[in-house]
Coordinates of C-alpha atoms in Angstrom, one line a residue:
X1 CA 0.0 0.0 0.0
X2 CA 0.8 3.8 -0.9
X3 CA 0.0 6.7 1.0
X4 CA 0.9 10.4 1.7
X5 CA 0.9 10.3 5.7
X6 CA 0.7 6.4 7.5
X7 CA -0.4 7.0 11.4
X8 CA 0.8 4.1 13.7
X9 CA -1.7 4.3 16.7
X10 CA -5.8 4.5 15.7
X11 CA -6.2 6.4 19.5
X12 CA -6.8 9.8 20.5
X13 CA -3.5 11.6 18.9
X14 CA -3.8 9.4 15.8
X15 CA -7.3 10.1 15.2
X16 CA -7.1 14.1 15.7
X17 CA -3.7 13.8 13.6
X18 CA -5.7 12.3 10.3
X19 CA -8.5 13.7 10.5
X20 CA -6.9 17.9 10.8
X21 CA -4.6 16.6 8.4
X22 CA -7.1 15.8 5.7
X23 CA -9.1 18.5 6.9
X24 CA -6.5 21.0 5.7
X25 CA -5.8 18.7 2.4
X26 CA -8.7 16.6 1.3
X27 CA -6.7 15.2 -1.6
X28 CA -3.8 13.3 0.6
X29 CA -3.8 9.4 0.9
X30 CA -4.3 8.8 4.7
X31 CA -3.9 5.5 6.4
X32 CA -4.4 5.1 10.0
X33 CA -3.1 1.5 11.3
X34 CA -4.3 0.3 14.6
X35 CA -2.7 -3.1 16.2
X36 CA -5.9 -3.8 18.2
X37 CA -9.7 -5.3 16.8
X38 CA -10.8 -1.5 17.9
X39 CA -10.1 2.3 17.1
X40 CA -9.9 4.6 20.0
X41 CA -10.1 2.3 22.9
X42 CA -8.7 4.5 25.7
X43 CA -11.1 7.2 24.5
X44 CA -14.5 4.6 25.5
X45 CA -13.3 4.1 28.6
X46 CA -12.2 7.5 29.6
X47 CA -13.7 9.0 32.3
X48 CA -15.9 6.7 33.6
X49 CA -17.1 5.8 30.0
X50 CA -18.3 9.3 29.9
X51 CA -14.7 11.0 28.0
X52 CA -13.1 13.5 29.8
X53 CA -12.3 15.6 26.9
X54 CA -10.2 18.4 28.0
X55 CA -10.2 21.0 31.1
X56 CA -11.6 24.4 31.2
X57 CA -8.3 26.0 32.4
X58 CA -7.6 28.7 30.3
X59 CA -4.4 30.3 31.8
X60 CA -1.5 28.3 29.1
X61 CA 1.0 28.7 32.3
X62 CA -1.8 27.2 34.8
X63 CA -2.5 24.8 32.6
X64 CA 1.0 23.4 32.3
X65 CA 1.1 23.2 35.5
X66 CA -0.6 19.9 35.3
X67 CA 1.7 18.0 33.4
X68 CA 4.9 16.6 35.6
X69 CA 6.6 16.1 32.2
X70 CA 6.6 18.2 29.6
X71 CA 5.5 21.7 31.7
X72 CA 7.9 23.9 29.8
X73 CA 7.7 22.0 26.7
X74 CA 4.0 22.2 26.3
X75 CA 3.7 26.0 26.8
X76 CA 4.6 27.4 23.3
X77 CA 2.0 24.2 21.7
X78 CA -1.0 25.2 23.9
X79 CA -0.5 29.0 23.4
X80 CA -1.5 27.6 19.9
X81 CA -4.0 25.2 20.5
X82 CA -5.4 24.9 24.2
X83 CA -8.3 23.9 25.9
X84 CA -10.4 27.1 24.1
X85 CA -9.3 25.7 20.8
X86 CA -10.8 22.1 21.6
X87 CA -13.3 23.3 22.5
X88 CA -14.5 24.7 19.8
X89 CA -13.3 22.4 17.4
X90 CA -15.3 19.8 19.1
X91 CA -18.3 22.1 18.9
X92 CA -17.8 22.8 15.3
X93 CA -18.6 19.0 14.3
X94 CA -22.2 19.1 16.5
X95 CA -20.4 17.8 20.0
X96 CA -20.9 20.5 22.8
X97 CA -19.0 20.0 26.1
X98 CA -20.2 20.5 29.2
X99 CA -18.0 21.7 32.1
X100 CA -18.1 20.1 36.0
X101 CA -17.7 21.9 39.1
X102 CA -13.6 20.4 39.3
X103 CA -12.9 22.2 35.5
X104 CA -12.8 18.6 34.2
X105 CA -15.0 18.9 30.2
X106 CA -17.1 16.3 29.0
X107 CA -19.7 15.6 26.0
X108 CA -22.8 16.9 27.0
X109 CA -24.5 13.7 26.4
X110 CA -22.1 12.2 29.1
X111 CA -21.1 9.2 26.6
X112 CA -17.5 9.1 25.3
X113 CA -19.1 6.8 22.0
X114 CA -20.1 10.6 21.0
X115 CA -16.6 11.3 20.5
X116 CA -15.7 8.2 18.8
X117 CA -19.0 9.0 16.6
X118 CA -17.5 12.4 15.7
X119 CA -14.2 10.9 14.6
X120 CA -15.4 7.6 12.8
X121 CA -18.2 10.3 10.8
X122 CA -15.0 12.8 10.0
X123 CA -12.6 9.7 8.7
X124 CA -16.0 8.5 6.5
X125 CA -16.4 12.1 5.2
X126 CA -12.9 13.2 4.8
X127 CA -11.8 9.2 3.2
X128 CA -9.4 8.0 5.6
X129 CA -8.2 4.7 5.9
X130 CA -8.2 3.2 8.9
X131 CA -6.9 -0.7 9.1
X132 CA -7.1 -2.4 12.1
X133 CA -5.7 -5.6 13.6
X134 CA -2.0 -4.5 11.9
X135 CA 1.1 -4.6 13.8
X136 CA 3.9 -2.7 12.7
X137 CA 7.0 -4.5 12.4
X138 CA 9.6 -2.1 11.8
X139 CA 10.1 1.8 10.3
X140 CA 12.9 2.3 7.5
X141 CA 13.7 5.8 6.1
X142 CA 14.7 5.8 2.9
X143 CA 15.4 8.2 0.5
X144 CA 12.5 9.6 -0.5
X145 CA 9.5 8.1 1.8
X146 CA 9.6 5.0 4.6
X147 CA 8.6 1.5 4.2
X148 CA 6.6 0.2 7.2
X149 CA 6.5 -3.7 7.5
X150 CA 3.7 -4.9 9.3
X151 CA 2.2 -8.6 10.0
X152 CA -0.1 -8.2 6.9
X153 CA 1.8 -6.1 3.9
X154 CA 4.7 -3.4 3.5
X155 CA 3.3 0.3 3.3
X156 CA 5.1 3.2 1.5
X157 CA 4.2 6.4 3.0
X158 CA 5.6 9.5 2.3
X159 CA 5.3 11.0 5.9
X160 CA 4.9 9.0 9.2
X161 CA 2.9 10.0 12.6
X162 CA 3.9 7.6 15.7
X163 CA 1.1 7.9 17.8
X164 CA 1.0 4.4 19.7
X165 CA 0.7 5.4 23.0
X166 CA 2.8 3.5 25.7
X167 CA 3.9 0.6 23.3
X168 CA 7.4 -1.1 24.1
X169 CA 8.1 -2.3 20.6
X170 CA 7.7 1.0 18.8
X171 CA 9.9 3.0 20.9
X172 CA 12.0 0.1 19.8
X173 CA 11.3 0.5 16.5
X174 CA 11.9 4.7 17.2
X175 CA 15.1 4.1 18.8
X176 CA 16.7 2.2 15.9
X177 CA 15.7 5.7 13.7
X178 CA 17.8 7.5 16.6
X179 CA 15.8 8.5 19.5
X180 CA 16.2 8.3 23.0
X181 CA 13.8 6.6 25.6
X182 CA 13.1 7.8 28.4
X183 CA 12.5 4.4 30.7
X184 CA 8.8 4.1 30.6
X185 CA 6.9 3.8 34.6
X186 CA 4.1 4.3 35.9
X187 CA 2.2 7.2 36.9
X188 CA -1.4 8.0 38.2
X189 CA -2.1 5.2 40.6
X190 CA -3.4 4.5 43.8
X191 CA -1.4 4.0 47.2
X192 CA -1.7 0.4 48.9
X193 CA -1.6 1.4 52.7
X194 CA -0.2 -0.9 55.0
X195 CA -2.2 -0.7 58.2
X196 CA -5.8 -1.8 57.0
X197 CA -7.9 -0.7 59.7
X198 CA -8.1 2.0 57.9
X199 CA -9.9 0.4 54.9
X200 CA -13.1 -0.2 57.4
X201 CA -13.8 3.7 56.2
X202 CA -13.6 2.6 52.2
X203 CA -15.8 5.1 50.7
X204 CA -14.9 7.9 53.1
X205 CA -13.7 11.0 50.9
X206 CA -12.5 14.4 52.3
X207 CA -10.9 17.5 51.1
X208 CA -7.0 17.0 52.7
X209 CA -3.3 17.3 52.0
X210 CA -0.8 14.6 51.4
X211 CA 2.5 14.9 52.1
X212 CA 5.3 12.3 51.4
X213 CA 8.2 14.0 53.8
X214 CA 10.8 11.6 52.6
X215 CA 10.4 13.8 49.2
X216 CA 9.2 16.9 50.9
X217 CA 6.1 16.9 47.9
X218 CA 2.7 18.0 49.1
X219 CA -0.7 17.7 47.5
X220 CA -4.2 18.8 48.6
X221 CA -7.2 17.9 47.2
X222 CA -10.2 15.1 47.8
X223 CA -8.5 11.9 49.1
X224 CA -10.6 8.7 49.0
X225 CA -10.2 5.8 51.3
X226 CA -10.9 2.1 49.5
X227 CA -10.4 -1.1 50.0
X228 CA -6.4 -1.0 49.6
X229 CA -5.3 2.1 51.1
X230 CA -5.9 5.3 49.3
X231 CA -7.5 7.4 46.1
X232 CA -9.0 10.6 45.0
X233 CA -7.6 13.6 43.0
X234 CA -5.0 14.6 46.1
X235 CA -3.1 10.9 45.7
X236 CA -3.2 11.1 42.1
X237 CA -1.3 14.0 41.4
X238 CA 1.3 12.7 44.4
X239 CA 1.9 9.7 42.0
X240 CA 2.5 11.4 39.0
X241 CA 4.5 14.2 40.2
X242 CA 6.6 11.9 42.3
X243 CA 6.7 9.3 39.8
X244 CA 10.1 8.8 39.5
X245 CA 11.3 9.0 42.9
X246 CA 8.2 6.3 44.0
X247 CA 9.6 3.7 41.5
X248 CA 13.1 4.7 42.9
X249 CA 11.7 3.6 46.5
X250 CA 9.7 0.7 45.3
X251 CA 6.8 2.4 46.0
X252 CA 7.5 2.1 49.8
X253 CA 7.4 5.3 51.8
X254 CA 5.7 7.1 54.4
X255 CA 2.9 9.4 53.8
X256 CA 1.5 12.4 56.0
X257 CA -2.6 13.3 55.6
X258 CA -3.2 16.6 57.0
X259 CA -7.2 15.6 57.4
X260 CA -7.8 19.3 58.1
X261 CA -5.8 21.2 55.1
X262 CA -4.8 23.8 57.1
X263 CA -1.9 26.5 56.5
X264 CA -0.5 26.5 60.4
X265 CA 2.0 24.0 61.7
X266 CA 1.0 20.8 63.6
X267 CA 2.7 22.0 66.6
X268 CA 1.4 25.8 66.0
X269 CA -2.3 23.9 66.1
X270 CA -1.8 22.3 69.9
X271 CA -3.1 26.2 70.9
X272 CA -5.7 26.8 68.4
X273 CA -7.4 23.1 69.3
X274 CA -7.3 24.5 72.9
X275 CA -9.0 27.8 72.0
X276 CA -11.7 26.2 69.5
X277 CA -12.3 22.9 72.2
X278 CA -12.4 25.4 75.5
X279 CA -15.7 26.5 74.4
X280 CA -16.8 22.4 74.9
X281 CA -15.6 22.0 77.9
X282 CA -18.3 20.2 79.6
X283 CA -18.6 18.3 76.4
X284 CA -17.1 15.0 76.2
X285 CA -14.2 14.1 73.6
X286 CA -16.4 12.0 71.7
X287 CA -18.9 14.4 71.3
X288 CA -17.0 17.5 70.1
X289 CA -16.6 16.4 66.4
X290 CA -16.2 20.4 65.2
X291 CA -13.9 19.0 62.0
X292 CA -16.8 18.0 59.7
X293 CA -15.8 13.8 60.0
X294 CA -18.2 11.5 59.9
X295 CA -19.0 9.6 63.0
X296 CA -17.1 6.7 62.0
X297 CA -14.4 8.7 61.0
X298 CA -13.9 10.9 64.2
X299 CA -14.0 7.3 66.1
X300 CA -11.5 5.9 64.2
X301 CA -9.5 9.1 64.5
X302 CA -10.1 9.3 68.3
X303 CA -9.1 5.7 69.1
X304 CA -6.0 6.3 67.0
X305 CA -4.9 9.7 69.7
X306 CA -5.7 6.5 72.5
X307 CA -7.5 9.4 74.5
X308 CA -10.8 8.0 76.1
X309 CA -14.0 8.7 74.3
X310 CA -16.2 10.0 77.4
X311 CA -13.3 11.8 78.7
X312 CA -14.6 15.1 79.1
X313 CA -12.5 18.7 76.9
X314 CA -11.8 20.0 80.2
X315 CA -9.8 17.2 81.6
X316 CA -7.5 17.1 78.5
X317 CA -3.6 17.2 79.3
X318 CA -1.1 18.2 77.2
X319 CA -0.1 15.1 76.0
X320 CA -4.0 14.6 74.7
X321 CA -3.6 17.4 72.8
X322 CA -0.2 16.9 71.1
X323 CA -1.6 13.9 70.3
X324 CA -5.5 14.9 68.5
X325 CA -3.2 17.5 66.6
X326 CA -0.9 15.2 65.7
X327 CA -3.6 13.1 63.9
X328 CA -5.6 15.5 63.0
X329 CA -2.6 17.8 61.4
X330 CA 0.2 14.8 60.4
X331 CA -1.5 11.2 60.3
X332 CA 0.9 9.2 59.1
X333 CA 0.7 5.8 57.3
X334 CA 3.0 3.6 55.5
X335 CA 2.3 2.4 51.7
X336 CA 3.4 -0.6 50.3
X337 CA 2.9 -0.9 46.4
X338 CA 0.4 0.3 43.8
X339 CA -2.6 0.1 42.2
X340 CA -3.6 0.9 39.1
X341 CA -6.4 4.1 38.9
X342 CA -9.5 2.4 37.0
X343 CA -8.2 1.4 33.5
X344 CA -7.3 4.6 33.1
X345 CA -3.2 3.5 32.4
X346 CA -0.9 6.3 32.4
X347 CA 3.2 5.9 32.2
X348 CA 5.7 8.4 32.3
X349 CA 8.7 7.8 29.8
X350 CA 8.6 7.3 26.3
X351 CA 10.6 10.0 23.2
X352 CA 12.6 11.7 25.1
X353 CA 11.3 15.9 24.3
X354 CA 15.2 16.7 23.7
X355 CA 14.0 14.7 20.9
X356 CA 11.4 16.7 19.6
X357 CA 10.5 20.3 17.8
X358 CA 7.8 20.9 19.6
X359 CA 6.9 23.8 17.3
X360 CA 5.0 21.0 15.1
X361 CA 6.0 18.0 16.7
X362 CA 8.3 16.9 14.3
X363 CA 11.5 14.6 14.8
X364 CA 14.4 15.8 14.9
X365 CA 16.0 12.8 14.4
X366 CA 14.2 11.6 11.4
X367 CA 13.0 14.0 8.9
X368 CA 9.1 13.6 8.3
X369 CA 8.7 11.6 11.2
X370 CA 6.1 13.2 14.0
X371 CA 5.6 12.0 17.2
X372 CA 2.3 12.7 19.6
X373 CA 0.6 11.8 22.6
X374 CA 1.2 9.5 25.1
X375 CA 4.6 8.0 22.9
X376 CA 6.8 10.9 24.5
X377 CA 7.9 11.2 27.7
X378 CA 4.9 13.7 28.8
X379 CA 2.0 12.7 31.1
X380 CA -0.2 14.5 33.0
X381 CA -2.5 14.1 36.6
X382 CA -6.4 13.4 35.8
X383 CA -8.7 15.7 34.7
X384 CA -8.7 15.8 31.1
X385 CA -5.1 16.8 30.7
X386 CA -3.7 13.7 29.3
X387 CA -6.2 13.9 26.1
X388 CA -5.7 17.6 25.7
X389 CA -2.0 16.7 24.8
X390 CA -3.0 14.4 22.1
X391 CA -5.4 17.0 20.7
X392 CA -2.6 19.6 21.0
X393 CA -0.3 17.6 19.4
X394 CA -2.1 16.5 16.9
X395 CA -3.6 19.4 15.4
X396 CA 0.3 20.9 15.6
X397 CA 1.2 17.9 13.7
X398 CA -1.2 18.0 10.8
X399 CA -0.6 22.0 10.3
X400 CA 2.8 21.1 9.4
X401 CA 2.1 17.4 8.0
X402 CA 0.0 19.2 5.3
X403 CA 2.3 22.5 4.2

């Protein structure tokens, strides 16, 4: 097979790649070739199912905040195309996105198979090809094009987009052209706590801040206690940013949770529990839940201080105090491995972005050759970030693919 511009990867980059691309030149051969039975997997199980398109963060330095790898890379790309830009795009084909109270974007109709629709109607429209069930071999440049081998027939294409996501044998495949690889690890996963009596409150969420002191990295945000330890938004964007150093530690460390979020220091906090709890004096310990826990919450709290329950705030010493702040302010716990966040997969590693113009994505390795989305080494913590790369780069991509 022939073509003007072969995509390797039929997901979210690969998709927004073709389909700009022949958008800006209708009369290019475009071939998309997916290894899988199915296009754009990672995009129906997004979110829930629902697709969490992109995030309403506006502010390009804000929103590279997000992104543990590839902050300063990413800035001069979404001044171009950001979330404002998706957004309308994505409106612009009949699919209007809805924002939630977090800043996280969906479709309107809450179903990520409306995004697939959109794509699989613009490939239709626009004629491209998109073969699935083909593994890609190996990537030659020659001369004047590159000759893909795959497990079905050679392709001759005279410009190539990598777009396969996390896959080991085609940062193989892009080393042999050149390219560094960034060790690929995981990011975005859950903690595995190692004392469980914790796990009775599976279900329990509430607005915190993690520490891991070993790293001096803090997070706040919602933290949710399961069945294994802990989850939520705040643990999340722990994992990513600390990626790296967790793998180093084998994901054993000690974490903090500052159930409270507050800006004063543990120790500063021993006073102001005295001033807020002297107003309760009568009141027993058990009874003076001022801190918004649920009841099974505060109990499990209180019997982790060791201070009685029907001991009454007046006949707190000092040492009862020291300790409620203490758990209140610093609750420490140790983790003990990982677990994945929902399907939701996300590594960190991949093309090194030393590697990479990011002006259009291009190589600069291997003329022609453009690399997007999850295939570099930039990820990003939940919230619609992740996808908003893909779009970015592959709109970026198919400006330049198509000049």
């Amino acid at each position: 097979m022939k073509c003007d511009i072969a995509i390797i990867g039929g997901g979210a980059a690969g998709f927004f790649t073709a389909i700009n691309a022949a958008t800006q030149n209708p009369k290019l051969k475009i071939v998309i070739l997916e290894r899988g039975k199915e296009v754009l997997s990672k995009v129906r199980i997004s979110g829930g199912g629902r697709c969490n398109v992109t995030h309403d963060c506006m502010d390009t330095r804000e929103l590279v905040k997000n992104y543990p790898r590839g902050e300063k890379e990413l800035l001069g790309p979404f001044s171009k195309f950001g979330p404002k830009q998706t957004i309308e795009w994505f409106e612009s084909r009949g699919v209007a996105l809805k924002t939630e109270s977090d800043g996280r974007m969906f479709p309107i109709s809450n179903k990520s198979q409306t995004i697939i629709d959109c794509f699989l109607n613009e490939c239709s429209k626009l004629g491209i090809i998109i073969e699935t069930g083909i593994v890609v071999k190996d990537i030659q440049k020659t001369v004047e094009s590159f000759e893909i081998t795959t497990t079905t027939q050679p392709i001759h294409a005279q410009k190539v987009v990598v777009a396969a996501g996390s896959s080991a044998k085609v940062w193989d495949i892009l080393q042999n052209l050149g390219h560094n690889i960034i060790a690929p690890i995981p990011s975005l996963f859950t903690f595995n706590v190692v004392e469980k009596e914790i796990t009775a409150l599976a279900g329990i969420s509430k607005q915190v801040s993690v520490s891991i002191p070993q790293l001096k990295l803090k997070q706040a945000g919602n933290l949710l206690i399961t069945h294994w330890g802990f989850s939520g938004p705040a643990v999340l964007r722990l994992s990513a940013v600390a990626a790296r150093e967790l793998a180093k530690l084998e994901y054993r460390f000690q974490i903090q949770i500052d159930w409270l979020n507050e800006e004063s220091s543990t120790s500063d906090y021993e006073s102001e529990l005295r001033t807020l709890l002297s107003e309760h004096h009568k009141k027993t310990i058990v009874n003076t839940n001022l801190f918004g826990f649920s009841n099974r919450h505060w109990l499990f709290l209180l019997e982790k201080t060791q201070i009685p329950q029907q001991k009454k705030i007046a006949e707190l010493s000092k040492k009862d105090y020291r300790a409620l702040a203490t758990v209140l302010r610093s609750d420490a716990y140790q983790i003990n491995g990982k677990s994945t966040f929902k399907e939701e997969f996300v590594t960190a590693g991949g093309v090194s972005l030393k590697d990479i113009n990011f002006k259009d994505f291009s190589s600069k390795k291997t003329e022609n050759l453009y690399i997007v989305g999850e295939c570099l080494d930039i990820d990003a913590v939940t919230g619609g970030f992740n996808f908003q790369n893909a779009w970015t780069g592959g709109f970026l991509a198919a400006m330049a693919l198509t000049q």
